Coordinates of C-alpha atoms and ligand atoms in Angstrom, one line a residue:
M798 CA 10.1 7.9 17.6
T799 CA 12.1 5.8 20.1
L800 CA 12.7 2.2 19.1
L801 CA 12.7 -0.9 21.2
Q802 CA 15.1 -3.7 20.1
S803 CA 14.7 -7.4 21.0
F804 CA 17.9 -9.3 21.7
D805 CA 19.0 -13.0 21.6
A806 CA 19.8 -13.6 25.3
R807 CA 22.4 -16.2 24.5
T808 CA 24.4 -14.2 22.0
G809 CA 23.5 -10.6 22.8
A810 CA 22.7 -10.1 19.1
A811 CA 19.8 -8.1 17.9
H812 CA 16.7 -10.3 17.2
G813 CA 14.2 -9.2 14.6
E814 CA 13.2 -5.7 13.6
P815 CA 13.0 -3.0 16.3
L816 CA 9.5 -2.2 17.7
N817 CA 8.1 1.3 18.2
A818 CA 8.2 2.4 21.8
S819 CA 4.8 3.8 23.1
T820 CA 4.4 7.6 22.9
S821 CA 2.6 9.6 25.6
A822 CA -0.4 9.7 23.1
D823 CA -0.3 5.9 22.8
I824 CA -0.3 5.5 26.6
D825 CA -3.2 7.9 26.9
V826 CA -5.2 6.0 24.3
A827 CA -4.5 2.7 26.1
V828 CA -5.6 4.0 29.5
Q829 CA -8.7 5.8 28.1
A830 CA -9.7 2.5 26.5
A831 CA -9.1 0.6 29.7
A832 CA -11.2 3.1 31.6
A833 CA -14.0 2.8 29.1
A834 CA -13.8 -1.1 29.2
F835 CA -13.9 -0.9 33.0
D836 CA -17.3 0.7 32.9
T837 CA -18.8 -2.6 31.7
W838 CA -16.2 -5.1 32.9
G839 CA -16.5 -3.8 36.5
S840 CA -20.1 -5.1 36.6
S841 CA -19.5 -8.3 34.7
T842 CA -20.7 -11.6 36.1
G843 CA -18.5 -14.3 37.5
A844 CA -19.4 -16.5 34.5
Q845 CA -18.2 -13.8 32.0
R846 CA -14.9 -13.4 33.9
A847 CA -14.4 -17.1 34.0
A848 CA -15.1 -17.5 30.3
L849 CA -12.5 -14.9 29.4
L850 CA -9.8 -16.3 31.8
D851 CA -10.5 -19.9 30.6
A852 CA -10.2 -18.8 26.9
L853 CA -7.0 -16.9 27.6
A854 CA -5.5 -20.1 29.2
A855 CA -6.5 -22.1 26.2
A856 CA -5.1 -19.5 23.8
L857 CA -1.7 -19.7 25.5
E858 CA -1.7 -23.4 25.4
G859 CA -2.8 -23.5 21.8
D860 CA 0.2 -21.4 20.8
R861 CA 2.7 -23.2 23.0
D862 CA 5.3 -24.2 20.5
A863 CA 5.7 -20.8 18.9
L864 CA 5.6 -19.0 22.3
V865 CA 8.2 -21.2 23.9
A866 CA 10.6 -20.9 20.9
L867 CA 10.3 -17.1 20.9
A868 CA 10.7 -16.9 24.7
D869 CA 13.7 -19.1 24.6
V870 CA 15.5 -16.8 22.2
E871 CA 14.7 -13.7 24.2
T872 CA 15.3 -15.1 27.7
A873 CA 17.6 -18.2 27.3
L874 CA 15.5 -19.9 30.0
G875 CA 15.3 -23.2 28.1
T876 CA 12.3 -24.9 26.4
A877 CA 11.5 -27.3 29.3
R878 CA 11.3 -24.5 31.9
L879 CA 9.3 -22.2 29.5
S880 CA 6.8 -24.9 28.6
G881 CA 6.3 -25.6 32.3
E882 CA 5.8 -21.9 32.9
I883 CA 3.0 -21.9 30.3
D884 CA 1.4 -24.7 32.3
R885 CA 1.7 -22.7 35.4
T886 CA 0.3 -19.6 33.8
A887 CA -2.7 -21.4 32.3
F888 CA -3.2 -23.0 35.8
Q889 CA -3.3 -19.5 37.4
L890 CA -5.7 -18.2 34.8
R891 CA -8.0 -21.2 35.3
R892 CA -7.7 -20.9 39.1
F893 CA -8.9 -17.3 39.0
A894 CA -11.6 -18.3 36.6
D895 CA -12.8 -20.9 39.1
M896 CA -12.8 -18.3 41.9
A897 CA -14.9 -15.9 39.7
T898 CA -17.3 -18.8 39.0
R899 CA -17.6 -19.5 42.7
G900 CA -18.4 -15.8 43.3
V901 CA -15.3 -15.0 45.4
P902 CA -15.0 -11.4 44.1
F903 CA -18.7 -10.9 45.0
E904 CA -18.6 -12.3 48.6
R905 CA -20.3 -10.0 51.1
L906 CA -20.9 -9.9 54.8
D907 CA -24.5 -9.3 55.8
D908 CA -24.7 -7.7 59.2
P909 CA -28.4 -7.2 60.0
A910 CA -29.6 -4.3 62.1
V911 CA -29.6 -4.7 65.9
A912 CA -32.2 -2.6 67.8
G913 CA -31.1 -0.6 70.8
A914 CA -28.6 2.1 71.6
P915 CA -25.0 2.0 70.2
P916 CA -22.5 0.6 70.5
A917 CA -24.4 -2.7 70.7
G918 CA -27.3 -1.5 68.6
H919 CA -26.4 -0.7 65.0
P920 CA -28.0 -0.1 61.5
A921 CA -28.1 -2.8 58.8
M922 CA -24.7 -3.1 57.2
L923 CA -23.8 -5.0 54.0
R924 CA -20.1 -5.1 53.5
Q925 CA -18.9 -6.1 50.0
R926 CA -16.1 -5.2 47.6
V927 CA -15.8 -3.2 44.4
P928 CA -13.1 -3.5 41.7
L929 CA -10.6 -0.6 41.8
G930 CA -10.5 0.3 38.1
P931 CA -7.8 0.2 35.4
V932 CA -4.6 -1.4 36.7
A933 CA -1.1 -0.5 35.5
M934 CA 0.7 -3.8 35.4
F935 CA 4.5 -4.0 35.1
A936 CA 5.7 -7.3 33.6
A937 CA 8.7 -9.0 35.2
S938 CA 11.8 -10.1 33.3
N939 CA 12.4 -13.4 34.9
F940 CA 9.0 -15.1 34.4
P941 CA 8.2 -14.2 30.8
F942 CA 4.8 -15.9 31.1
A943 CA 3.8 -16.4 34.8
F944 CA 4.7 -12.8 35.8
S945 CA 4.3 -11.1 32.4
V946 CA 1.6 -10.0 30.1
L947 CA -0.9 -12.8 31.0
G948 CA 0.6 -13.5 34.4
G949 CA -0.9 -13.7 37.8
D950 CA -1.3 -9.9 38.2
T951 CA -3.3 -9.6 35.0
A952 CA -5.3 -12.8 35.8
S953 CA -6.2 -11.6 39.3
A954 CA -7.1 -8.1 38.2
L955 CA -9.4 -9.3 35.5
A956 CA -11.1 -11.8 37.9
A957 CA -11.6 -8.9 40.3
G958 CA -13.4 -6.9 37.5
C959 CA -10.5 -4.5 36.7
S960 CA -9.2 -3.7 33.3
V961 CA -5.4 -3.8 32.8
V962 CA -2.7 -1.8 30.9
V963 CA 0.5 -3.9 30.8
K964 CA 3.9 -2.2 30.7
A965 CA 5.7 -4.9 28.7
H966 CA 9.2 -5.8 30.0
P967 CA 11.9 -4.7 27.5
G968 CA 13.7 -8.1 28.0
H969 CA 11.1 -10.0 25.9
P970 CA 9.3 -7.4 23.7
Q971 CA 8.5 -9.8 20.8
L972 CA 7.1 -12.4 23.1
S973 CA 5.0 -9.7 24.8
Q974 CA 3.6 -8.6 21.4
R975 CA 2.7 -12.2 20.5
V976 CA 0.9 -12.9 23.8
F977 CA -0.9 -9.6 23.4
G978 CA -2.0 -10.7 20.0
L979 CA -3.6 -13.8 21.6
I980 CA -5.4 -11.6 24.1
R981 CA -6.8 -9.4 21.3
G982 CA -8.1 -12.4 19.5
V983 CA -9.8 -13.8 22.6
L984 CA -11.4 -10.4 23.4
Q985 CA -12.7 -10.1 19.8
D986 CA -14.1 -13.7 19.9
Q987 CA -15.9 -12.9 23.1
G988 CA -17.2 -9.5 21.9
L989 CA -15.4 -7.8 24.7
P990 CA -13.9 -4.3 24.4
A991 CA -10.3 -4.4 23.0
G992 CA -9.3 -1.9 25.6
L993 CA -10.0 -4.4 28.5
V994 CA -6.3 -5.4 28.3
G995 CA -3.9 -2.8 26.8
L996 CA -0.1 -3.0 26.3
V997 CA 2.5 -0.2 26.3
Q998 CA 6.2 -0.7 25.9
G999 CA 9.5 1.2 25.9
A1000 CA 13.1 0.8 26.9
A1001 CA 13.2 3.9 29.1
I1002 CA 11.6 4.6 32.4
E1003 CA 9.3 7.4 30.9
V1004 CA 6.7 4.9 29.7
G1005 CA 6.2 3.4 33.1
V1006 CA 6.2 6.7 34.8
A1007 CA 3.6 8.2 32.4
L1008 CA 1.4 5.1 33.0
V1009 CA 1.5 5.4 36.8
R1010 CA 0.9 9.1 36.6
H1011 CA -2.2 8.8 34.4
S1012 CA -5.2 10.1 36.3
L1013 CA -7.4 7.2 35.2
I1014 CA -5.1 4.5 36.5
A1015 CA -6.4 3.2 39.8
A1016 CA -3.6 0.8 41.0
G1017 CA -0.2 -0.5 40.1
A1018 CA 1.2 -4.0 40.2
F1019 CA 5.0 -4.6 39.8
T1020 CA 7.6 -7.3 40.0
G1021 CA 11.2 -6.3 39.6
S1022 CA 14.1 -4.4 41.3
T1023 CA 13.9 -2.6 44.6
R1024 CA 15.1 0.5 42.9
G1025 CA 12.6 0.5 40.1
G1026 CA 9.7 -0.5 42.5
A1027 CA 10.6 2.2 45.0
A1028 CA 10.7 4.8 42.2
L1029 CA 7.3 3.8 40.9
Q1030 CA 5.8 3.6 44.3
A1031 CA 7.0 7.2 44.9
E1032 CA 5.3 8.2 41.6
A1033 CA 2.1 6.5 42.8
N1034 CA 2.2 8.4 46.1
A1035 CA 3.1 11.7 44.5
R1036 CA -0.1 11.8 42.3
P1037 CA -2.7 14.3 43.2
R1038 CA -4.7 11.2 44.1
P1039 CA -2.3 8.6 45.3
I1040 CA -3.1 5.0 44.3
P1041 CA -2.2 1.6 45.8
F1042 CA 1.0 0.2 44.4
Y1043 CA 1.6 -3.5 44.8
G1044 CA 5.4 -4.0 44.3
E1045 CA 7.2 -7.3 44.7
L1046 CA 10.8 -6.2 45.0
G1047 CA 14.1 -7.6 46.3
S1048 CA 14.6 -10.5 48.7
I1049 CA 17.6 -12.5 49.9
N1050 CA 15.7 -15.4 51.4
P1051 CA 17.8 -16.7 54.3
V1052 CA 18.2 -20.4 54.7
V1053 CA 19.1 -21.3 58.3
A1054 CA 20.5 -24.8 58.6
L1055 CA 20.8 -25.9 62.2
P1056 CA 23.3 -28.6 63.2
A1057 CA 20.5 -31.0 63.9
A1058 CA 19.6 -31.0 60.2
L1059 CA 23.2 -31.2 59.0
D1060 CA 24.0 -34.1 61.2
A1061 CA 21.2 -36.1 59.7
K1062 CA 21.6 -35.3 56.0
G1063 CA 24.2 -32.7 55.3
A1064 CA 25.3 -34.1 51.9
E1065 CA 21.8 -34.2 50.6
L1066 CA 21.0 -30.7 51.8
A1067 CA 24.2 -29.4 50.1
A1068 CA 23.2 -30.9 46.8
T1069 CA 19.7 -29.5 47.0
L1070 CA 20.9 -26.1 48.0
A1071 CA 23.4 -26.0 45.1
G1072 CA 20.7 -26.8 42.7
S1073 CA 18.4 -24.1 44.1
I1074 CA 21.2 -21.4 44.0
A1075 CA 21.9 -22.1 40.3
V1076 CA 18.5 -23.0 38.9
G1077 CA 17.3 -20.6 36.2
C1078 CA 20.8 -18.9 36.5
G1079 CA 19.7 -17.8 40.0
Q1080 CA 17.2 -15.3 38.5
F1081 CA 14.4 -16.0 41.0
C1082 CA 13.1 -13.6 43.6
T1083 CA 13.1 -16.6 46.0
N1084 CA 16.8 -17.5 45.2
P1085 CA 18.5 -18.6 48.5
G1086 CA 20.9 -15.7 48.7
L1087 CA 21.9 -16.1 52.3
I1088 CA 22.9 -19.3 54.1
V1089 CA 23.1 -18.9 57.9
L1090 CA 25.0 -21.5 59.8
I1091 CA 26.2 -22.1 63.4
D1092 CA 29.9 -22.8 63.7
G1093 CA 30.9 -26.4 64.4
P1094 CA 32.0 -29.6 62.7
A1095 CA 28.6 -30.2 60.9
T1096 CA 28.8 -26.7 59.4
D1097 CA 32.4 -27.2 58.3
S1098 CA 31.4 -30.3 56.5
L1099 CA 28.3 -28.6 54.9
V1100 CA 30.4 -25.7 53.6
A1101 CA 32.8 -28.2 52.0
Q1102 CA 30.0 -30.2 50.5
L1103 CA 28.2 -27.1 49.2
T1104 CA 31.4 -25.7 47.8
A1105 CA 32.0 -28.9 45.8
A1106 CA 28.4 -29.2 44.7
L1107 CA 28.0 -25.6 43.5
A1108 CA 31.4 -25.6 41.7
T1109 CA 29.9 -28.3 39.3
Q1110 CA 26.8 -26.2 38.4
Q1111 CA 26.8 -24.6 34.9
P1112 CA 24.2 -21.8 34.8
H1113 CA 22.9 -20.7 31.5
A1114 CA 23.0 -17.2 30.0
M1115 CA 21.3 -14.4 32.0
L1116 CA 18.2 -12.7 30.8
T1117 CA 19.9 -9.5 29.7
T1118 CA 23.5 -8.2 29.4
G1119 CA 22.5 -5.5 32.0
M1120 CA 21.7 -8.2 34.6
R1121 CA 25.0 -10.0 33.8
R1122 CA 26.9 -6.7 34.5
A1123 CA 24.8 -6.2 37.7
F1124 CA 25.7 -9.7 38.9
D1125 CA 29.4 -9.2 38.4
A1126 CA 29.2 -5.8 40.2
G1127 CA 27.3 -7.3 43.1
I1128 CA 29.9 -10.1 43.6
T1129 CA 32.7 -7.5 43.5
R1130 CA 30.9 -5.4 46.0
F1131 CA 30.6 -8.3 48.4
I1132 CA 34.3 -9.1 48.1
E1133 CA 35.2 -5.4 48.6
N1134 CA 33.1 -5.5 51.8
G1135 CA 34.9 -8.4 53.3
A1136 CA 33.2 -11.6 52.0
Q1137 CA 35.6 -14.4 51.3
P1138 CA 35.0 -16.2 47.9
L1139 CA 34.7 -20.0 48.2
V1140 CA 33.5 -20.7 44.6
Q1141 CA 34.3 -18.2 41.9
Q1142 CA 33.8 -19.7 38.5
P1143 CA 34.4 -17.2 35.7
G1144 CA 31.6 -18.2 33.3
S1145 CA 31.2 -16.6 29.8
A1146 CA 30.1 -13.2 28.5
Q1147 CA 26.4 -14.0 28.8
A1148 CA 26.5 -16.9 31.4
P1149 CA 28.0 -16.3 34.8
G1150 CA 29.7 -19.1 36.7
P1151 CA 28.3 -20.0 40.1
H1152 CA 29.6 -18.1 43.1
L1153 CA 29.7 -18.9 46.9
L1154 CA 31.1 -16.5 49.5
Q1155 CA 31.5 -16.6 53.2
V1156 CA 31.5 -14.1 56.0
S1157 CA 31.2 -14.1 59.8
A1158 CA 27.9 -13.0 61.4
A1159 CA 29.8 -10.2 63.2
K1160 CA 31.0 -8.8 59.8
F1161 CA 27.6 -9.2 58.2
L1162 CA 25.9 -7.3 61.0
Q1163 CA 28.5 -4.5 60.7
Q1164 CA 28.3 -4.1 56.9
P1165 CA 24.9 -3.3 55.3
A1166 CA 26.4 -3.6 51.8
L1167 CA 26.4 -7.4 52.4
H1168 CA 22.6 -7.4 52.9
D1169 CA 21.8 -6.5 49.3
E1170 CA 20.3 -8.9 46.8
V1171 CA 22.8 -10.1 44.2
F1172 CA 20.5 -11.4 41.4
G1173 CA 22.1 -14.5 39.9
P1174 CA 23.6 -17.8 40.8
S1175 CA 25.3 -16.9 44.0
S1176 CA 24.9 -17.2 47.8
L1177 CA 26.6 -15.7 50.8
I1178 CA 27.3 -18.0 53.8
V1179 CA 27.0 -16.3 57.2
R1180 CA 28.7 -18.1 60.0
A1181 CA 27.2 -17.4 63.4
R1182 CA 28.5 -18.4 66.9
S1183 CA 25.1 -18.8 68.5
V1184 CA 21.4 -18.9 68.0
A1185 CA 21.3 -15.3 69.3
E1186 CA 23.6 -14.3 66.5
V1187 CA 21.4 -16.1 63.9
L1188 CA 18.5 -14.1 65.3
A1189 CA 20.4 -10.8 65.0
V1190 CA 21.3 -11.7 61.3
L1191 CA 17.6 -12.3 60.5
D1192 CA 16.7 -9.1 62.1
A1193 CA 19.4 -7.2 60.1
V1194 CA 18.0 -8.7 56.8
G1195 CA 14.8 -6.8 57.5
G1196 CA 12.2 -8.1 55.1
S1197 CA 12.3 -11.2 52.9
L1198 CA 9.8 -13.2 50.8
T1199 CA 11.0 -16.3 52.6
V1200 CA 13.0 -17.7 55.4
T1201 CA 13.9 -21.4 55.4
L1202 CA 14.6 -23.2 58.7
W1203 CA 16.2 -26.6 58.5
G1204 CA 16.5 -28.6 61.7
A1205 CA 13.5 -27.1 63.7
E1206 CA 11.6 -30.4 64.0
A1207 CA 11.9 -30.5 67.8
E1208 CA 10.4 -27.9 70.0
S1209 CA 12.9 -26.0 72.2
D1210 CA 13.6 -22.5 73.3
D1211 CA 15.9 -22.1 70.3
T1212 CA 13.5 -23.4 67.7
R1213 CA 10.6 -21.3 69.1
A1214 CA 12.8 -18.1 69.0
L1215 CA 14.0 -18.9 65.5
V1216 CA 10.5 -19.5 64.1
R1217 CA 9.3 -16.2 65.7
G1218 CA 12.4 -14.4 64.3
A1219 CA 11.7 -15.9 60.8
M1220 CA 8.0 -14.9 60.9
A1221 CA 8.9 -11.4 61.9
I1222 CA 10.7 -10.8 58.6
A1223 CA 9.2 -13.1 56.0
G1224 CA 5.9 -13.8 54.3
R1225 CA 6.6 -17.5 53.9
V1226 CA 8.6 -19.7 56.4
L1227 CA 9.7 -23.2 55.1
F1228 CA 10.7 -26.1 57.3
A1229 CA 11.7 -28.4 54.4
G1230 CA 12.8 -28.0 50.8
V1231 CA 14.1 -24.8 49.2
P1232 CA 12.5 -21.4 48.6
T1233 CA 12.6 -21.5 44.8
G1234 CA 9.3 -22.8 43.5
V1235 CA 6.2 -20.9 44.7
A1236 CA 3.0 -23.0 44.9
V1237 CA -0.1 -21.3 43.3
T1238 CA -2.6 -22.2 46.0
A1239 CA -5.0 -20.9 48.5
A1240 CA -2.7 -20.4 51.5
Q1241 CA 0.2 -19.0 49.6
Q1242 CA 1.8 -15.7 50.8
H1243 CA 4.3 -14.2 48.3
G1244 CA 5.2 -10.9 49.8
G1245 CA 6.9 -9.7 53.0
P1246 CA 8.1 -6.6 54.8
W1247 CA 10.1 -4.0 52.8
P1248 CA 12.1 -4.5 50.6
A1249 CA 10.3 -7.8 49.7
S1250 CA 7.1 -6.0 49.1
T1251 CA 5.6 -2.5 49.2
Q1252 CA 2.4 -3.9 50.7
P1253 CA 3.4 -6.7 53.0
M1254 CA -0.2 -7.5 53.9
T1255 CA -0.8 -8.7 50.3
T1256 CA 0.4 -11.5 48.1
S1257 CA 1.2 -11.5 44.4
V1258 CA 0.8 -15.3 44.1
G1259 CA -2.1 -17.5 45.2
D1260 CA -5.8 -16.9 45.6
A1261 CA -5.4 -13.9 47.9
A1262 CA -3.8 -12.0 45.0
L1263 CA -7.3 -11.2 44.0
D1264 CA -7.9 -9.1 47.1
R1265 CA -5.4 -6.4 45.9
F1266 CA -7.8 -5.2 43.3
L1267 CA -11.0 -5.1 45.3
R1268 CA -11.9 -2.3 47.7
P1269 CA -14.4 -2.8 50.6
V1270 CA -17.6 -0.8 50.6
S1271 CA -20.3 -1.0 53.4
L1272 CA -23.9 -0.3 52.4
Q1273 CA -25.7 1.1 55.5
D1274 CA -29.5 0.7 55.6
A1275 CA -29.5 -0.2 51.9
P1276 CA -32.9 0.1 50.2
A1277 CA -34.8 -3.2 49.4
W1278 CA -34.2 -2.9 45.7
L1279 CA -30.4 -2.8 46.2
R1280 CA -30.5 -5.7 48.7
A1281 CA -32.5 -7.7 46.1
R1282 CA -29.7 -7.1 43.7
E1283 CA -27.2 -8.4 46.2
G1284 CA -25.8 -4.9 46.7
R1285 CA -24.8 -4.5 43.0
P1286 CA -26.4 -1.4 41.5
C1287 CA -25.8 -2.6 37.9
Ligands
NAP30 P1 13.5 -3.5 36.8 O1 14.8 -2.8 36.4 O2 13.0 -3.1 38.1 O3 12.4 -3.2 35.7 C1 11.1 -3.8 35.8 C2 10.1 -2.8 35.1 O4 10.0 -1.6 35.7 C3 10.6 -2.5 33.6 O5 9.4 -2.5 32.8 C4 11.2 -1.2 33.8 O6 11.1 -0.4 32.6 C5 10.4 -0.5 34.9 N1 11.2 0.4 35.6 C6 12.3 0.2 36.3 N2 12.7 1.3 37.0 C7 11.8 2.3 36.7 C8 11.7 3.6 37.1 N3 12.6 4.2 37.8 N4 10.6 4.3 36.6 C9 9.7 3.7 35.8 N5 9.8 2.4 35.4 C10 10.8 1.7 35.8 O7 13.7 -5.0 36.9 P2 14.4 -6.0 35.8 O8 14.7 -5.3 34.5 O9 13.5 -7.2 35.7 O10 15.7 -6.5 36.5 C11 16.7 -5.7 37.0 C12 17.0 -6.1 38.4 O11 15.8 -6.3 39.2 C13 17.6 -7.5 38.5 O12 19.0 -7.5 38.3 C14 17.3 -7.9 39.9 O13 18.1 -7.4 40.8 C15 15.9 -7.4 40.1 N6 14.8 -8.3 39.9 C16 14.1 -8.7 41.0 C17 13.0 -9.6 40.8 C18 12.3 -10.0 42.0 O14 11.3 -10.8 41.8 N7 12.6 -9.6 43.2 C19 12.6 -10.0 39.6 C20 13.3 -9.5 38.5 C21 14.4 -8.6 38.7 P3 12.3 -0.1 31.6 O15 13.2 -1.3 31.7 O16 11.7 0.1 30.3 O17 12.9 1.1 32.2

């Protein structure tokens, strides 16, 4: 049987005893159990869903100290950040509980019959939504709570009435097991089927592939690399019955700083940007990987200030040694393709130093290798000669979770064009602050055109994340008994 080893992210040393990787029989058992649980959970009430989600939030908070300590060993993200992430995860669970209580998953549109010939006349239509079924959920490495076993994907799927089989991330296997133990306890306390949330694990791609291929899986949710997400999306599409696959993949999150912003507060923006580039060792899907500037004295001074501010940052160890290697390789690739290093701190075996590179917009436009995400504490400055060149750079980026526009306070032809260019490629456009930090709220959009997301019309953060796991059904001329049951047969 294949084994899965946990590692101390700070030292690279093995941590604890190896765990067994899931076999194909284990995966089948977990999915069968999730399918059986869906039979009842799919018709659960909002109150039942809320009770489960609230209890899961309380269970996480109740085990905070042990969870944070374990997560800190496996991820090196630090206890303050990890404890804050538990707060965020519990908040997400309670927010979806509240939505279930308010009946959001059961909202329907009653469109009474209109007499007369079509198209104006039509039958009585009742449009509502049904849960998809068992969801294969791929935990992310960089948010061991908020995007992992009990993260937003699991919370929103349960609130929608779906069951879940989690593919644990091999970067924090012991933590995943501990969180899963909490879930089992809550399910048992509430008399719910153990299979409502399952967990499979492995350190090879076969486990995830088998999960997505399983005929009873109805949807996939994923946060991770573009390569991994693309491979799993292809698996989802290649099934005899393809399924929706909600992947949140790579993003370089351009920050466009116009001279108007730099004239007013360049030093402050440089310090803020340096912090955002290095926070969490740069391991955020919203890390500002591209800084787009227009040549001139204000830009020269921002570049000098940012160089100085970033050089003093001391990122902590990366999540895994593989990510550390990938970071070094990404920086080397940028330099080989013409980027000039401005900050190049060596770092240690586990913790990279911060990096800042610079290139002209003309070179960036010419060289697609410079458009790749380099996951870690680095950013690439692109120096443009005009607003038109900035727009060309945004267009070349293609798809991004965010675009930040600093200095667009006044309306002009330029700011209108830039806002339009930003909206064309990003799911979220910021006019202040930095893209790291994603509010869990009603109007959030965390997704964007490829490669930010496989389904740019959906979000993996915020209230609308629920919509991914519900499918619309119209009931036409439904009988009275069904209408009396608000369109829910059982
Ligand atoms: P990853 O390599 O994409 O892995 C995420 C999950 O998908 C893991 O459970 C992994 O399983 C599985 N997986 C990956 N490729 C697969 C394939 N071809 N078939 C089936 N399953 C597959 O992401 P990661 O380990 O978190 O980080 C690696 C890189 O992803 C980072 O260096 C960074 O570039 C990027 N990343 C991006 C984000 C983001 O939010 N945009 C977040 C995290 C990471 P196994 O590991 O067991 O194979």
